[in-house]
Amino acid sequence: MSEIINNREQQTKTKNKRQVILKQIFKDLHDGKNVNEVKAHFDAFIGKITIDEISQLQHEFGDLSVEEMHRLHAKHTEIFKGSIEKIENTNKPEEQPGHPIHTFKLENKELDKLVNTKLKLHLEQFEKDDSYENVLKLIEDINLLLDIDKHYSRKENLIFPYLETYGIYGPTTNMWRINDFIRDAIKDARQKLTSYNGDKHTLIEIINFIIQEVITMIYREENILFPMAINNFTEDEWVKIARESEEIGYCLIAPSEVWKPERHAVEEKAISEGFIKMETGILSLKQLELLLNHLPVDLTFIDQDDVVRYFSHGKERIFARTKAVIGRTVQNCHPPRSVHVVEELLADFKAGKKDTEDFWIKFRDKYVYIRYFAVRDENGTYIGTLEFTQNIDPIKAIDGEKRILS
């Protein structure tokens, strides 16, 4: 018995020692130490690193500025490359067609082919000759690459929320920021190509950045994020993710079939047919749900603790919402760069400084009106916030009159 206790104590000491060394290695990178020196230190004292250790480190060093995150992203990948211990899994549902990870990896293969063959080749041709024909080839590639938004959106809205339920927060902040860097660069390249003014150097710089970042993100997904998810998620969670992926869409390629796990997943219970008595009437739960889903607006409600409790599910949602956001804090449902706006607004609502706030933006082919309402009870106590989102293009187009009799 004493031998077992001694072994456990020794394992704990070894684990603690590794954590100290790993923290120092990360700190050295953050402080600007030479990458080769840091990697040599890592190879000598650590050698191999587990997904759990990476997750813990990313969580501890998660509160970084955009500039810091951008600078350190490539360095972290260089340190870890070839050193991540693979998770042994003899039964691999993630290799079955239709499984979310199988689909993510299919998309990554297509993305890799797009940036490593077509985009690189066309960029080389453009460097030699920035003719109209070569600009058009790059525009075609970049237009295809815009589809990456669906890949990243599924990751952010389906994978990240479940990771958070297991206390894994590093990827939520860090990877989402890098996703946004890539999205912005692709949009910037497209804008500069469609209105090309001869600034060849800037375009080459941006497209090279896109190629490098997309390739690096593929590596981080397949060697860190996906194994992390596989190691934690239950079959039922994967079933839910697979079902909700269709709503967001797929990047460059779609799954060839619907994933059918060996064990039949537990079906979600049908909504109860009970009734709700309100001040101005009585509705069944089914009637209430249908009523809310038929409104020509998107509704989302968060409670007094900033936790998402409900969203309507109309036919044409403006912004992607999946059931994975239920129970998630609203701060983690927004890109890191806009979280401060959300927090300021909620603080004003809770303090009673404001009752409403409106925004309006151009989003794809829509003109979107976003309204926030502080929800208070009969005593004025704040109980949550209602988000109301509507495509107002059809309303703006209204002219003249149309009476009910006509």
Coordinates of C-alpha atoms in Angstrom, one line a residue:
M1 CA 0.0 0.0 0.0
S2 CA 2.8 2.4 0.9
E3 CA 4.4 1.6 -2.5
I4 CA 1.2 2.7 -4.3
I5 CA 1.0 5.9 -2.2
N6 CA 4.7 6.7 -3.0
N7 CA 4.1 6.1 -6.7
R8 CA 1.2 8.5 -6.7
E9 CA 3.2 11.1 -4.8
Q10 CA 6.0 10.7 -7.3
Q11 CA 3.6 11.1 -10.3
T12 CA 2.1 14.2 -8.7
K13 CA 5.6 15.7 -8.2
T14 CA 6.5 14.9 -11.8
K15 CA 3.3 16.4 -13.1
N16 CA 3.8 19.6 -11.1
K17 CA 7.4 19.9 -12.2
R18 CA 6.2 19.6 -15.9
Q19 CA 3.6 22.3 -15.4
V20 CA 6.2 24.7 -13.9
I21 CA 8.5 24.1 -16.9
L22 CA 5.7 24.4 -19.4
K23 CA 4.6 27.7 -17.9
Q24 CA 8.1 29.0 -18.1
I25 CA 8.4 28.0 -21.7
F26 CA 5.2 29.8 -22.5
K27 CA 6.4 32.9 -20.5
D28 CA 9.7 32.9 -22.5
L29 CA 7.8 32.9 -25.7
H30 CA 5.6 35.8 -24.5
D31 CA 8.7 37.7 -23.4
G32 CA 10.1 37.5 -26.9
K33 CA 12.8 34.9 -26.3
N34 CA 14.3 33.2 -29.4
V35 CA 12.0 30.5 -30.6
N36 CA 14.8 28.0 -31.4
E37 CA 16.2 28.4 -27.9
V38 CA 12.7 27.8 -26.3
K39 CA 12.1 24.8 -28.6
A40 CA 15.4 23.3 -27.5
H41 CA 14.5 23.8 -23.9
F42 CA 11.1 22.2 -24.6
D43 CA 12.6 19.2 -26.4
A44 CA 15.1 18.6 -23.6
F45 CA 12.8 18.9 -20.6
I46 CA 9.3 18.0 -21.9
G47 CA 9.6 16.1 -25.2
K48 CA 6.0 15.2 -25.6
I49 CA 2.9 17.2 -24.5
T50 CA -0.6 16.1 -24.0
I51 CA -3.8 17.7 -25.2
D52 CA -4.9 18.3 -21.6
E53 CA -1.6 20.2 -20.9
I54 CA -2.1 22.4 -23.9
S55 CA -5.6 23.2 -22.9
Q56 CA -4.6 24.1 -19.4
L57 CA -1.8 26.4 -20.6
Q58 CA -4.1 28.1 -23.2
H59 CA -6.6 28.7 -20.4
E60 CA -4.0 30.3 -18.1
F61 CA -2.5 32.5 -20.8
G62 CA -5.9 33.2 -22.4
D63 CA -6.2 36.9 -21.6
L64 CA -4.0 38.3 -24.3
S65 CA -4.3 41.4 -26.6
V66 CA -5.1 40.9 -30.3
E67 CA -1.5 41.9 -31.1
E68 CA 0.0 39.4 -28.6
M69 CA -2.3 36.6 -29.9
H70 CA -1.3 37.3 -33.4
R71 CA 2.4 37.3 -32.6
L72 CA 2.4 34.2 -30.5
H73 CA 0.1 32.0 -32.6
A74 CA 2.7 30.8 -35.0
K75 CA 5.4 30.4 -32.3
H76 CA 3.1 28.1 -30.2
T77 CA 2.4 25.9 -33.2
E78 CA 6.2 25.7 -34.1
I79 CA 7.0 24.6 -30.5
F80 CA 4.3 21.9 -30.4
K81 CA 4.6 20.5 -33.9
G82 CA 5.5 16.8 -33.8
S83 CA 5.4 16.8 -30.0
I84 CA 1.7 16.2 -29.3
E85 CA 1.0 12.7 -27.8
K86 CA -1.7 11.0 -29.9
I87 CA -4.8 9.7 -28.1
E88 CA -5.2 6.0 -28.7
N89 CA -8.7 5.2 -29.6
T90 CA -9.5 1.7 -30.9
N91 CA -13.2 2.5 -31.6
K92 CA -13.2 5.6 -33.8
P93 CA -16.7 6.9 -34.7
E94 CA -15.0 10.1 -35.8
E95 CA -13.7 8.2 -38.9
Q96 CA -17.2 7.4 -40.0
P97 CA -18.8 9.5 -42.8
G98 CA -21.1 12.1 -41.5
H99 CA -19.5 12.3 -38.0
P100 CA -18.8 16.0 -37.4
I101 CA -15.0 15.4 -37.1
H102 CA -15.0 13.4 -40.3
T103 CA -16.7 16.3 -42.0
F104 CA -14.3 18.9 -40.5
K105 CA -11.4 16.9 -41.8
L106 CA -12.9 16.5 -45.3
E107 CA -13.2 20.3 -45.4
N108 CA -9.7 20.8 -44.2
K109 CA -8.4 18.6 -47.1
E110 CA -10.3 20.8 -49.5
L111 CA -9.0 23.9 -47.9
D112 CA -5.5 22.6 -48.0
K113 CA -5.8 21.8 -51.7
L114 CA -7.3 25.3 -52.4
V115 CA -4.5 27.3 -50.6
N116 CA -1.6 25.0 -51.2
T117 CA -2.2 24.3 -54.9
K118 CA -4.5 26.8 -56.6
L119 CA -4.0 29.9 -54.5
K120 CA -0.2 29.5 -54.2
L121 CA 0.1 28.8 -58.0
H122 CA -2.0 31.8 -58.9
L123 CA -0.2 34.0 -56.5
E124 CA 3.1 33.0 -58.1
Q125 CA 1.7 33.9 -61.5
F126 CA 0.4 37.2 -60.2
E127 CA 3.8 38.0 -58.7
K128 CA 5.4 37.7 -62.2
D129 CA 2.5 39.4 -64.0
D130 CA -0.3 41.3 -62.3
S131 CA -2.4 41.1 -65.5
Y132 CA -6.2 41.3 -65.3
E133 CA -6.4 37.6 -66.1
N134 CA -4.2 36.7 -63.1
V135 CA -6.2 39.0 -60.8
L136 CA -9.4 37.2 -61.9
K137 CA -7.8 33.8 -61.0
L138 CA -7.0 35.1 -57.5
I139 CA -10.5 36.6 -57.1
E140 CA -12.0 33.2 -57.9
D141 CA -9.8 31.5 -55.3
I142 CA -10.6 34.1 -52.6
N143 CA -14.3 33.8 -53.4
L144 CA -14.1 30.1 -52.7
L145 CA -12.1 30.7 -49.6
L146 CA -14.9 32.9 -48.2
D147 CA -16.7 29.6 -47.6
I148 CA -14.3 29.0 -44.7
D149 CA -16.6 31.1 -42.6
K150 CA -19.0 28.1 -42.4
H151 CA -16.2 25.8 -41.1
Y152 CA -15.2 28.3 -38.5
S153 CA -18.8 29.1 -37.5
R154 CA -19.6 25.5 -36.8
K155 CA -16.5 25.3 -34.7
E156 CA -17.4 28.4 -32.7
N157 CA -21.1 27.6 -32.3
L158 CA -21.0 23.8 -31.8
I159 CA -17.5 22.7 -30.7
F160 CA -16.6 25.6 -28.4
P161 CA -19.8 25.6 -26.2
Y162 CA -19.4 21.9 -25.4
L163 CA -15.7 22.3 -24.6
E164 CA -16.7 25.0 -22.1
T165 CA -19.1 22.6 -20.3
Y166 CA -15.9 20.6 -19.5
G167 CA -14.1 23.6 -18.3
I168 CA -12.0 24.0 -21.4
Y169 CA -11.9 27.7 -22.4
G170 CA -8.5 28.2 -24.2
P171 CA -9.7 27.5 -27.8
T172 CA -12.9 29.6 -27.3
T173 CA -11.0 32.8 -27.0
N174 CA -7.7 32.2 -28.7
M175 CA -8.8 30.2 -31.7
W176 CA -11.8 32.4 -32.3
R177 CA -9.5 35.5 -32.5
I178 CA -7.3 33.8 -35.0
N179 CA -10.4 32.7 -37.0
D180 CA -11.4 36.4 -37.1
F181 CA -7.9 37.4 -38.3
I182 CA -8.2 35.0 -41.2
R183 CA -11.8 36.1 -42.1
D184 CA -10.7 39.8 -42.1
A185 CA -7.7 39.0 -44.3
I186 CA -9.8 37.1 -46.8
K187 CA -12.3 40.0 -47.0
D188 CA -9.5 42.5 -47.3
A189 CA -7.8 40.5 -50.1
R190 CA -11.1 40.3 -52.0
Q191 CA -11.8 44.0 -51.7
K192 CA -8.2 44.9 -52.9
L193 CA -8.5 42.4 -55.8
T194 CA -11.9 43.6 -57.0
S195 CA -10.6 47.2 -57.0
Y196 CA -7.0 46.4 -57.9
N197 CA -5.0 49.6 -58.2
G198 CA -1.5 48.2 -58.8
D199 CA -0.4 47.8 -55.2
K200 CA 1.0 44.4 -55.9
H201 CA 3.2 44.2 -52.8
T202 CA 0.4 44.7 -50.3
L203 CA -1.8 42.0 -52.0
I204 CA 1.1 39.5 -52.0
E205 CA 1.7 40.1 -48.3
I206 CA -2.0 39.6 -47.4
I207 CA -2.5 36.5 -49.5
N208 CA 0.7 34.9 -48.1
F209 CA -0.6 35.7 -44.6
I210 CA -3.9 33.9 -45.5
I211 CA -2.1 30.8 -46.9
Q212 CA 0.1 30.5 -43.8
E213 CA -2.7 31.1 -41.3
V214 CA -5.1 28.7 -42.9
I215 CA -2.5 25.9 -43.0
T216 CA -1.5 26.6 -39.4
M217 CA -5.1 26.6 -38.3
I218 CA -5.7 23.2 -40.0
Y219 CA -2.8 21.8 -38.0
R220 CA -4.1 23.3 -34.7
E221 CA -7.6 21.9 -35.3
E222 CA -6.5 18.4 -36.2
N223 CA -3.7 18.0 -33.6
I224 CA -5.2 20.0 -30.7
L225 CA -8.9 21.0 -31.0
F226 CA -10.3 17.8 -32.5
P227 CA -8.5 15.4 -30.2
M228 CA -9.5 17.6 -27.3
A229 CA -13.2 17.3 -28.3
I230 CA -12.9 13.5 -29.1
N231 CA -11.4 13.0 -25.7
N232 CA -14.3 14.7 -23.9
F233 CA -17.6 14.7 -25.8
T234 CA -20.2 12.0 -25.4
E235 CA -21.9 10.2 -28.3
D236 CA -25.1 12.1 -27.6
E237 CA -23.2 15.4 -27.8
W238 CA -21.7 14.4 -31.2
V239 CA -25.2 13.4 -32.4
K240 CA -26.5 16.9 -31.5
I241 CA -23.6 18.6 -33.2
A242 CA -24.1 16.5 -36.3
R243 CA -27.8 17.5 -36.4
E244 CA -27.2 21.2 -36.0
S245 CA -24.3 21.4 -38.5
E246 CA -26.7 21.5 -41.4
E247 CA -28.2 24.8 -40.2
I248 CA -24.9 26.6 -40.4
G249 CA -23.7 24.9 -43.6
Y250 CA -20.5 23.3 -44.9
C251 CA -17.3 24.5 -46.4
L252 CA -16.4 23.5 -50.0
I253 CA -17.8 20.0 -49.5
A254 CA -20.7 18.4 -47.7
P255 CA -20.9 15.0 -45.8
S256 CA -21.8 12.2 -48.1
E257 CA -24.2 10.6 -45.6
V258 CA -25.9 11.1 -42.3
W259 CA -23.9 9.7 -39.4
K260 CA -25.6 6.8 -37.6
P261 CA -23.8 5.8 -34.4
E262 CA -23.7 2.2 -33.3
R263 CA -25.8 3.0 -30.3
H264 CA -29.1 4.7 -31.1
A265 CA -28.7 8.2 -29.6
V266 CA -31.2 9.3 -27.0
E267 CA -33.9 11.3 -28.8
E268 CA -34.8 14.7 -27.3
K269 CA -38.2 14.6 -25.6
A270 CA -41.1 16.1 -27.5
I271 CA -42.4 19.3 -26.1
S272 CA -45.1 18.8 -23.5
E273 CA -48.7 19.5 -24.4
G274 CA -49.3 21.3 -21.1
F275 CA -50.9 24.8 -20.9
I276 CA -49.5 28.1 -19.7
K277 CA -52.0 30.6 -18.2
M278 CA -51.0 34.2 -18.7
E279 CA -52.6 37.5 -17.8
T280 CA -54.2 37.9 -21.3
G281 CA -54.9 34.3 -22.3
I282 CA -54.0 30.6 -22.2
L283 CA -51.8 28.8 -24.7
S284 CA -50.4 25.3 -24.9
L285 CA -46.6 25.0 -24.9
K286 CA -46.8 23.8 -28.5
Q287 CA -48.9 26.8 -29.5
L288 CA -46.5 29.2 -27.8
E289 CA -43.5 27.7 -29.4
L290 CA -45.1 27.8 -32.9
L291 CA -46.3 31.4 -32.3
L292 CA -42.7 32.6 -31.4
N293 CA -41.2 30.7 -34.3
H294 CA -43.6 32.3 -36.8
L295 CA -42.7 35.9 -35.8
P296 CA -40.7 37.5 -38.7
V297 CA -37.9 38.3 -36.2
D298 CA -35.2 36.4 -34.3
L299 CA -35.6 36.5 -30.5
T300 CA -33.0 35.5 -27.9
F301 CA -33.4 35.8 -24.2
I302 CA -30.5 35.8 -21.6
D303 CA -31.2 35.7 -17.9
Q304 CA -29.9 38.0 -15.1
D305 CA -26.7 36.0 -14.9
D306 CA -26.0 36.5 -18.7
V307 CA -26.8 32.9 -19.5
V308 CA -28.6 32.2 -22.8
R309 CA -32.0 30.5 -21.9
Y310 CA -34.0 30.7 -25.1
F311 CA -33.9 31.6 -28.8
S312 CA -36.7 31.4 -31.4
H313 CA -36.3 29.1 -34.3
G314 CA -37.8 30.7 -37.4
K315 CA -37.5 29.5 -40.9
E316 CA -34.9 32.1 -41.9
R317 CA -32.6 33.1 -39.0
I318 CA -30.3 36.0 -39.7
F319 CA -27.5 35.0 -37.4
A320 CA -26.6 31.3 -36.7
R321 CA -27.9 29.9 -33.4
T322 CA -27.6 26.3 -32.3
K323 CA -29.0 24.5 -29.3
A324 CA -25.4 24.3 -27.9
V325 CA -25.6 27.9 -26.9
I326 CA -28.4 27.2 -24.3
G327 CA -26.8 27.4 -20.9
R328 CA -23.8 29.3 -22.3
T329 CA -22.9 32.8 -21.2
V330 CA -23.7 35.4 -23.8
Q331 CA -20.1 36.7 -23.7
N332 CA -18.9 33.4 -25.1
C333 CA -21.4 33.6 -27.9
H334 CA -19.8 36.7 -29.4
P335 CA -16.4 37.1 -31.1
P336 CA -13.8 38.2 -28.6
R337 CA -13.3 41.6 -30.3
S338 CA -17.0 42.6 -29.6
V339 CA -17.4 41.2 -26.1
H340 CA -16.6 44.5 -24.4
V341 CA -19.6 46.1 -26.2
V342 CA -21.9 43.4 -24.9
E343 CA -20.6 43.7 -21.4
E344 CA -21.0 47.5 -21.3
L345 CA -24.6 47.2 -22.6
L346 CA -25.5 44.6 -20.0
A347 CA -23.9 46.7 -17.2
D348 CA -26.0 49.7 -18.2
F349 CA -29.2 47.5 -18.2
K350 CA -28.5 46.1 -14.8
A351 CA -27.6 49.5 -13.3
G352 CA -30.9 50.9 -14.7
K353 CA -29.0 53.5 -16.9
K354 CA -30.7 52.2 -20.1
D355 CA -33.8 50.2 -21.0
T356 CA -33.1 49.8 -24.7
E357 CA -30.3 50.0 -27.2
D358 CA -30.5 49.8 -31.0
F359 CA -28.0 48.9 -33.8
W360 CA -28.3 48.6 -37.5
I361 CA -25.8 46.9 -39.9
K362 CA -25.4 45.6 -43.4
F363 CA -25.1 41.9 -43.2
R364 CA -24.6 39.9 -46.4
D365 CA -27.7 40.8 -48.5
K366 CA -29.7 42.1 -45.6
Y367 CA -30.1 45.4 -43.7
V368 CA -30.4 44.2 -40.1
Y369 CA -32.0 46.0 -37.2
I370 CA -30.8 44.7 -33.8
R371 CA -32.7 45.8 -30.7
Y372 CA -31.9 45.0 -27.1
F373 CA -34.5 45.4 -24.3
A374 CA -33.9 45.2 -20.6
V375 CA -36.6 42.9 -19.2
R376 CA -37.8 43.9 -15.7
D377 CA -40.5 42.5 -13.4
E378 CA -43.4 44.4 -11.9
N379 CA -41.0 45.8 -9.2
G380 CA -38.4 47.0 -11.7
T381 CA -36.0 44.2 -10.9
Y382 CA -33.8 43.2 -13.9
I383 CA -34.4 39.6 -14.9
G384 CA -32.6 39.5 -18.2
T385 CA -32.2 40.9 -21.7
L386 CA -34.2 40.3 -24.9
E387 CA -32.4 40.5 -28.3
F388 CA -34.7 41.3 -31.2
T389 CA -33.2 41.0 -34.7
Q390 CA -35.0 41.8 -38.0
N391 CA -34.2 42.1 -41.6
I392 CA -35.7 45.5 -42.4
D393 CA -34.9 45.6 -46.2
P394 CA -38.5 44.6 -47.1
I395 CA -39.9 47.3 -44.7
K396 CA -37.6 50.0 -46.2
A397 CA -38.9 49.1 -49.6
I398 CA -42.5 49.8 -48.7
D399 CA -44.1 52.7 -50.6
G400 CA -47.7 54.0 -50.9
E401 CA -50.5 52.1 -49.2
K402 CA -52.0 48.6 -49.1
R403 CA -55.2 48.4 -47.2
I404 CA -56.7 45.2 -45.9
L405 CA -59.6 45.3 -48.4
S406 CA -57.2 45.4 -51.3

